[in-house]
Amino acid sequence: PASFINPNNELVLYGVAIPASGGDSISVRWNVVSCGNLNLANALTGATSPELVLAANTLPPGISCNISFTVTSGPASSSSSSSSSSATAFISLNVIDRPRGGRIIVDPSQGRAMSEYFKVCLPDWGVTSDADLPLTYSLSYQRSTSAGVLWPDSTIGYIGASSLSSLRNVLLPQLSRSGDNTYMRLTATISTARGASSTITSDIITVLPALSFTFTNLTNIFNDATNNGNNDDAIIILGNGVSMLFGNSSYLSPYEYDQLRYMADFIGPPSVDINSLNLQASIIDALSHIPALHGSEWLFNLTSIFMTDLSRSGDRDLLNSPASKTIFDSIGNLITSSNSIIINNLVNELLSAQVEHAVCGESVSIVTHHIATLGVKSCDLARLNATIVSAPGIPSEITLSP
């Protein structure tokens, strides 16, 4: 039977080639029997390799594909009297279709940061199979110029994910600290029940600077969201509000400190859903950039839990995601000499997780740079390096330096 393939994912096909007799040489080749406009010249591996790797978004969505794998076996030398022979195997793939035909509408196109709601409408999205229902969507924003050109290094802010509805009201942050207007675009990712997705980006949105935004405003908006059961919105509001109010603050009042800690409890445990993890990462990032929270034990421990849980998950997609990188990088902002012992213990946890989930050595490259982020700020590099060198499965050349 044909396999169902998500066109958003990388596809790896393995062919097994066995020579007709022990001394024969063999050659292999992949061919497209039928698969729309698929061209194996664009494969990440050659068509004459036993392993065929097609990059994400290479397969045409919504069609059936037939691919063949041919093995030719022949004599190892020209002096042999035996002739060559070949055999061909076929694989059928059903490529899941993406959502189609929809739009994104944002109204109004201009509004005040953190006080005026923007209505996001996503009408007319459809699928070709009921097996792809229900649809879900996630929203993100990215800063742009007034002409709508995205800033190359601008931070992507995640607004949340939920079942697809006709309308969603969102608050947007003030990204400009100079009091100027902020220009941004909203991007919606619409996903099917089987994981295929499409993205669409809005026209330019102008976010006017907030006329007045205080910590009281933030707590009121946050409490309204949580009281209405909108925890995703609460996390978004917290992240945006924290960045606006405390981005450069070296001092927090006891009330502000306690309230931020209370709000952070809504982050919850690390999610295995990438959209939810994006939200969690955005608030951890916002909190970690507040100078007044550097050295905060509760925030350091919260971030550490995320790091170890992600490392122990063995999920390379999550570990390599921008959200995971944000969380791992955030802890670098929180490290002080007072928690160097915690750092050592955390690095040991990461090493253990790395060994536990090593697959052909690939996980070494995934987690090692996170270990280095901690190690270079630790007060006990000698101990860390000794741990790394003695850990099974870790290359001896991986060491940390100040």
Coordinates of C-alpha atoms in Angstrom, one line a residue:
P1 CA 0.0 0.0 0.0
A2 CA 1.0 3.6 -0.6
S3 CA 2.4 5.6 2.2
F4 CA 1.1 9.1 3.1
I5 CA 3.8 11.7 3.0
N6 CA 3.8 15.2 4.4
P7 CA 5.3 17.6 1.7
N8 CA 6.5 19.9 4.5
N9 CA 8.9 17.3 5.7
E10 CA 12.2 15.9 4.4
L11 CA 11.8 12.5 2.8
V12 CA 14.5 9.8 3.0
L13 CA 14.2 6.5 1.0
Y14 CA 16.6 3.7 1.5
G15 CA 17.4 1.1 -1.1
V16 CA 19.1 -2.2 -0.4
A17 CA 21.4 -3.6 -3.1
I18 CA 22.7 -7.2 -3.1
P19 CA 25.0 -8.5 -5.9
A20 CA 23.9 -11.5 -7.8
S21 CA 27.1 -13.3 -6.8
G22 CA 29.8 -12.5 -4.2
G23 CA 32.4 -11.1 -6.6
D24 CA 30.1 -8.9 -8.7
S25 CA 30.0 -5.1 -8.7
I26 CA 26.7 -3.3 -8.4
S27 CA 25.3 0.1 -9.3
V28 CA 22.0 1.6 -8.3
R29 CA 19.7 4.3 -9.7
W30 CA 16.5 6.0 -8.5
N31 CA 14.0 7.1 -11.1
V32 CA 10.7 9.0 -11.1
V33 CA 8.0 6.9 -12.7
S34 CA 5.3 9.5 -12.0
C35 CA 5.3 12.4 -9.6
G36 CA 4.3 15.7 -11.2
N37 CA 7.3 18.0 -11.7
L38 CA 9.6 16.2 -9.3
N39 CA 13.2 16.2 -10.6
L40 CA 15.7 14.0 -8.8
A41 CA 18.5 16.4 -10.0
N42 CA 17.3 18.5 -7.0
A43 CA 17.7 15.7 -4.5
L44 CA 20.1 16.3 -1.6
T45 CA 21.8 13.0 -2.5
G46 CA 22.5 11.8 -6.1
A47 CA 20.1 9.5 -7.9
T48 CA 22.9 6.9 -7.9
S49 CA 23.2 6.7 -4.1
P50 CA 21.4 3.9 -2.1
E51 CA 19.9 6.6 0.0
L52 CA 17.6 9.2 -1.7
V53 CA 17.0 12.4 0.3
L54 CA 14.5 14.9 -0.8
A55 CA 14.4 18.3 1.0
A56 CA 11.3 19.5 2.7
N57 CA 8.8 21.1 0.2
T58 CA 10.2 19.3 -2.7
L59 CA 7.4 16.8 -3.3
P60 CA 4.3 18.2 -5.2
P61 CA 1.4 18.3 -2.7
G62 CA -1.8 16.4 -3.3
I63 CA -0.7 13.8 -5.8
S64 CA 0.4 10.2 -6.0
C65 CA 4.0 9.5 -6.7
N66 CA 5.7 6.3 -8.0
I67 CA 9.5 6.0 -7.7
S68 CA 11.7 3.1 -8.8
F69 CA 15.0 1.8 -7.4
T70 CA 17.0 -0.3 -9.9
V71 CA 20.0 -2.4 -9.0
T72 CA 22.4 -3.6 -11.7
S73 CA 24.9 -6.3 -10.9
G74 CA 27.8 -7.3 -13.1
P75 CA 31.2 -8.9 -13.2
A76 CA 33.9 -7.0 -11.2
S77 CA 36.3 -7.4 -14.2
S78 CA 36.0 -7.3 -18.0
S79 CA 37.6 -10.7 -18.3
S80 CA 34.7 -12.4 -16.7
S81 CA 32.3 -14.3 -18.9
S82 CA 29.3 -13.7 -16.8
S83 CA 26.7 -11.0 -18.0
S84 CA 25.1 -8.2 -16.0
S85 CA 21.6 -8.5 -14.6
S86 CA 19.3 -6.0 -13.0
A87 CA 16.2 -5.8 -10.7
T88 CA 13.8 -3.0 -10.0
A89 CA 11.6 -2.2 -7.0
F90 CA 8.9 0.4 -6.8
I91 CA 7.4 2.5 -4.0
S92 CA 4.2 4.4 -4.1
L93 CA 3.7 7.6 -2.1
N94 CA 0.5 9.6 -1.5
V95 CA 1.6 13.2 -0.9
I96 CA -0.8 14.9 1.5
D97 CA -2.3 18.1 0.1
R98 CA -1.9 21.5 1.7
P99 CA -4.7 23.9 2.6
R100 CA -5.7 26.0 -0.4
G101 CA -7.6 29.0 -1.5
G102 CA -7.7 31.1 1.6
R103 CA -6.9 34.7 2.5
I104 CA -5.7 36.7 5.5
I105 CA -7.4 39.9 6.4
V106 CA -6.3 42.2 9.2
D107 CA -8.6 45.0 10.4
P108 CA -7.8 47.8 11.1
S109 CA -4.5 48.2 9.3
Q110 CA -3.4 50.7 12.0
G111 CA -3.9 50.7 15.8
R112 CA -2.4 51.4 19.2
A113 CA 0.1 48.9 20.7
M114 CA -1.2 46.8 23.6
S115 CA -4.6 48.6 23.8
E116 CA -6.4 48.3 20.4
Y117 CA -7.3 44.9 19.1
F118 CA -6.6 43.9 15.5
K119 CA -9.1 41.5 14.0
V120 CA -7.5 38.7 12.0
C121 CA -9.8 36.9 9.6
L122 CA -8.7 33.7 7.7
P123 CA -11.6 32.9 5.3
D124 CA -12.0 30.4 2.5
W125 CA -9.3 27.8 3.5
G126 CA -10.2 24.4 2.2
V127 CA -8.9 20.9 1.9
T128 CA -9.4 18.1 -0.7
S129 CA -9.9 15.3 1.9
D130 CA -12.0 15.1 5.1
A131 CA -9.0 13.3 6.6
D132 CA -7.2 16.6 6.7
L133 CA -9.9 18.2 9.0
P134 CA -9.9 20.0 11.3
L135 CA -7.6 22.8 10.3
T136 CA -5.6 24.7 12.9
Y137 CA -3.6 27.9 12.5
S138 CA -0.8 29.8 14.2
L139 CA -0.1 33.5 13.9
S140 CA 3.2 35.3 14.1
Y141 CA 4.4 38.8 13.4
Q142 CA 7.7 40.2 12.1
R143 CA 8.9 43.7 12.0
S144 CA 9.2 45.4 8.6
T145 CA 10.0 48.7 7.0
S146 CA 7.2 51.2 6.1
A147 CA 7.4 49.7 2.6
G148 CA 6.7 46.2 4.0
V149 CA 10.2 44.8 3.5
L150 CA 10.9 42.4 6.4
W151 CA 13.9 43.3 8.6
P152 CA 16.5 40.5 7.9
D153 CA 17.2 39.9 11.5
S154 CA 14.0 40.9 13.1
T155 CA 12.6 38.7 15.8
I156 CA 9.5 36.7 15.0
G157 CA 6.8 37.0 17.6
Y158 CA 4.4 34.2 18.0
I159 CA 0.7 35.0 18.7
G160 CA -0.7 31.5 19.3
A161 CA -2.3 28.5 17.7
S162 CA -5.9 27.2 17.9
S163 CA -8.7 25.6 15.9
L164 CA -9.3 27.6 12.8
S165 CA -12.1 30.1 13.3
S166 CA -13.3 33.0 11.1
L167 CA -12.0 35.7 13.5
R168 CA -9.4 36.3 16.1
N169 CA -8.6 39.5 18.1
V170 CA -5.0 40.1 18.9
L171 CA -3.0 42.8 20.7
L172 CA 0.3 43.7 19.1
P173 CA 3.4 45.1 20.8
Q174 CA 5.3 48.3 20.4
L175 CA 8.7 47.2 18.9
S176 CA 10.1 50.7 18.6
R177 CA 11.6 52.1 21.8
S178 CA 12.1 55.5 20.3
G179 CA 8.3 56.2 20.2
D180 CA 8.1 55.8 16.5
N181 CA 5.5 53.8 14.7
T182 CA 6.2 50.1 14.3
Y183 CA 5.5 48.4 10.9
M184 CA 5.0 44.7 10.8
R185 CA 3.4 41.9 8.8
L186 CA 1.3 39.0 10.2
T187 CA 1.9 35.5 8.9
A188 CA -0.6 32.8 9.4
T189 CA 0.3 29.1 9.1
I190 CA -2.7 26.9 8.3
S191 CA -2.2 23.2 9.1
T192 CA -4.2 20.1 8.3
A193 CA -4.9 17.3 10.7
R194 CA -2.2 15.3 9.0
G195 CA 0.4 18.0 9.3
A196 CA 0.7 19.6 5.9
S197 CA 0.6 23.4 6.0
S198 CA 0.4 26.6 4.0
T199 CA 1.5 30.1 5.0
I200 CA 0.2 33.5 4.0
T201 CA 1.4 36.9 5.0
S202 CA -0.7 40.0 5.5
D203 CA -0.3 43.5 4.1
I204 CA 1.6 46.0 6.2
I205 CA 0.2 46.8 9.6
T206 CA 1.1 50.1 11.4
V207 CA 1.3 49.8 15.2
L208 CA 1.2 53.2 16.8
P209 CA 3.1 53.7 20.1
A210 CA 1.1 53.2 23.3
L211 CA -0.1 56.4 24.7
S212 CA 0.2 55.1 28.2
F213 CA 1.1 51.6 29.3
T214 CA 1.9 50.7 32.9
F215 CA 2.4 47.6 34.9
T216 CA -1.1 48.0 36.1
N217 CA -2.4 47.9 32.5
L218 CA -0.3 44.7 31.9
T219 CA -1.6 42.9 35.0
N220 CA -5.2 43.9 34.2
I221 CA -5.0 42.7 30.5
F222 CA -3.2 39.5 31.6
N223 CA -5.8 38.7 34.3
D224 CA -8.7 39.3 31.9
A225 CA -7.1 36.8 29.5
T226 CA -6.5 34.1 32.1
N227 CA -10.0 34.6 33.7
N228 CA -11.5 34.0 30.2
G229 CA -9.5 30.8 29.8
N230 CA -7.2 32.3 27.1
N231 CA -3.9 31.1 28.4
D232 CA -2.1 31.4 25.1
D233 CA -3.2 35.1 24.9
A234 CA -2.0 35.6 28.4
I235 CA 1.4 34.4 27.6
I236 CA 1.6 36.6 24.5
I237 CA 0.4 39.6 26.5
L238 CA 3.0 38.9 29.2
G239 CA 5.8 38.6 26.7
N240 CA 4.9 41.7 24.8
G241 CA 4.2 43.8 27.9
V242 CA 7.4 42.7 29.7
S243 CA 9.5 43.7 26.7
M244 CA 7.8 47.1 26.5
L245 CA 8.0 47.9 30.2
F246 CA 11.2 46.3 31.5
G247 CA 13.4 45.7 28.6
N248 CA 16.3 47.7 30.1
S249 CA 15.2 47.8 33.7
S250 CA 17.9 47.0 36.4
Y251 CA 15.3 47.4 39.2
L252 CA 11.9 45.9 39.9
S253 CA 9.7 46.8 42.9
P254 CA 8.9 43.9 45.2
Y255 CA 5.3 44.0 43.8
E256 CA 6.5 43.9 40.2
Y257 CA 8.9 41.0 40.9
D258 CA 6.2 39.0 42.6
Q259 CA 3.7 39.6 39.9
L260 CA 6.1 38.6 37.1
R261 CA 6.9 35.4 39.0
Y262 CA 3.1 34.7 39.4
M263 CA 2.5 35.4 35.7
A264 CA 5.4 33.1 34.7
D265 CA 3.7 30.2 36.4
F266 CA 1.2 30.2 33.4
I267 CA 4.0 29.2 31.0
G268 CA 3.5 25.6 32.1
P269 CA 5.8 22.6 31.4
P270 CA 7.7 22.4 28.1
S271 CA 5.4 21.6 25.2
V272 CA 6.0 19.0 22.5
D273 CA 3.8 21.1 20.2
I274 CA 6.0 23.5 18.3
N275 CA 3.5 26.3 18.2
S276 CA 3.0 26.2 22.0
L277 CA 6.8 25.9 22.5
N278 CA 7.2 29.1 20.4
L279 CA 4.9 30.9 22.8
Q280 CA 6.8 29.6 25.8
A281 CA 10.1 30.5 24.3
S282 CA 9.0 34.1 23.6
I283 CA 8.1 34.8 27.3
I284 CA 11.3 33.1 28.6
D285 CA 13.3 35.2 26.2
A286 CA 11.5 38.4 27.3
L287 CA 12.0 37.6 31.0
S288 CA 15.7 36.7 30.5
H289 CA 16.4 40.1 28.9
I290 CA 15.3 42.0 32.0
P291 CA 18.6 42.9 33.8
A292 CA 16.8 43.0 37.2
L293 CA 16.0 39.3 36.8
H294 CA 19.6 38.2 36.0
G295 CA 20.7 35.8 38.7
S296 CA 17.0 35.1 39.6
E297 CA 17.0 31.5 40.9
W298 CA 13.3 30.8 40.0
L299 CA 13.8 32.0 36.4
F300 CA 17.1 30.2 36.0
N301 CA 15.5 27.0 37.3
L302 CA 12.4 27.4 35.0
T303 CA 14.7 27.8 32.0
S304 CA 16.8 24.9 33.1
I305 CA 13.8 22.6 33.2
F306 CA 13.0 23.5 29.6
M307 CA 16.6 22.8 28.6
T308 CA 16.8 19.4 30.2
D309 CA 13.4 18.3 29.1
L310 CA 14.0 19.3 25.5
S311 CA 17.4 17.5 25.5
R312 CA 16.0 14.4 27.0
S313 CA 13.1 14.3 24.5
G314 CA 15.4 13.0 21.8
D315 CA 13.2 15.0 19.4
R316 CA 15.7 16.5 16.9
D317 CA 13.0 18.7 15.2
L318 CA 12.2 20.3 18.6
L319 CA 15.9 20.6 19.5
N320 CA 16.7 22.3 16.2
S321 CA 13.7 24.6 16.2
P322 CA 14.1 28.4 16.7
A323 CA 12.1 28.1 19.9
S324 CA 14.6 25.6 21.4
K325 CA 17.5 27.8 20.4
T326 CA 15.8 30.8 22.0
I327 CA 15.3 28.9 25.3
F328 CA 18.9 27.6 25.3
D329 CA 20.3 31.0 24.5
S330 CA 18.1 32.7 27.2
I331 CA 19.8 31.0 30.0
G332 CA 23.1 32.6 29.0
N333 CA 21.5 36.0 30.1
L334 CA 20.8 34.6 33.6
I335 CA 24.1 33.0 34.5
T336 CA 26.1 34.6 37.3
S337 CA 28.9 33.3 39.4
S338 CA 26.5 32.6 42.2
N339 CA 24.8 29.7 40.3
S340 CA 27.9 28.1 38.8
I341 CA 27.3 24.8 40.7
I342 CA 23.8 24.7 39.2
I343 CA 25.4 25.2 35.8
N344 CA 27.7 22.3 36.3
N345 CA 24.8 20.0 37.3
L346 CA 22.8 21.2 34.3
V347 CA 25.6 20.5 31.9
N348 CA 25.9 17.0 33.3
E349 CA 22.2 16.6 32.7
L350 CA 22.6 17.7 29.1
L351 CA 25.5 15.4 28.6
S352 CA 23.6 12.5 30.0
A353 CA 20.6 13.3 27.7
Q354 CA 22.9 13.6 24.7
V355 CA 24.5 10.2 25.3
E356 CA 21.1 8.6 25.9
H357 CA 19.7 9.8 22.6
A358 CA 22.8 9.7 20.4
V359 CA 22.0 8.3 17.0
C360 CA 25.1 7.7 14.9
G361 CA 26.7 10.7 16.7
E362 CA 24.2 13.1 15.2
S363 CA 22.9 14.4 18.6
V364 CA 26.4 15.6 19.5
S365 CA 26.1 18.5 17.2
I366 CA 22.6 19.3 18.3
V367 CA 23.3 19.8 22.0
T368 CA 27.0 20.5 22.2
H369 CA 26.7 24.2 21.3
H370 CA 24.2 24.6 24.1
I371 CA 26.6 23.0 26.5
A372 CA 29.3 25.4 25.3
T373 CA 26.9 28.4 25.9
L374 CA 26.8 27.4 29.6
G375 CA 30.4 26.3 29.9
V376 CA 32.1 29.5 28.8
K377 CA 30.3 31.3 31.7
S378 CA 30.9 28.7 34.3
C379 CA 33.5 29.0 37.0
D380 CA 34.5 25.4 36.8
L381 CA 35.6 24.7 33.2
A382 CA 38.2 22.1 34.3
R383 CA 35.4 20.0 35.8
L384 CA 33.1 20.4 32.8
N385 CA 35.9 19.4 30.4
A386 CA 36.7 16.3 32.5
T387 CA 33.0 15.4 32.5
I388 CA 32.8 15.8 28.7
V389 CA 35.9 13.8 28.0
S390 CA 34.9 10.9 30.2
A391 CA 31.3 10.8 29.0
P392 CA 30.6 7.8 26.8
G393 CA 29.7 8.6 23.2
I394 CA 31.1 12.2 23.4
P395 CA 34.0 12.9 21.0
S396 CA 37.2 13.7 23.0
E397 CA 37.9 16.7 20.9
I398 CA 34.9 18.6 22.3
T399 CA 36.1 20.8 25.1
L400 CA 35.2 24.2 26.4
S401 CA 37.3 27.2 26.7
P402 CA 36.7 30.7 28.3

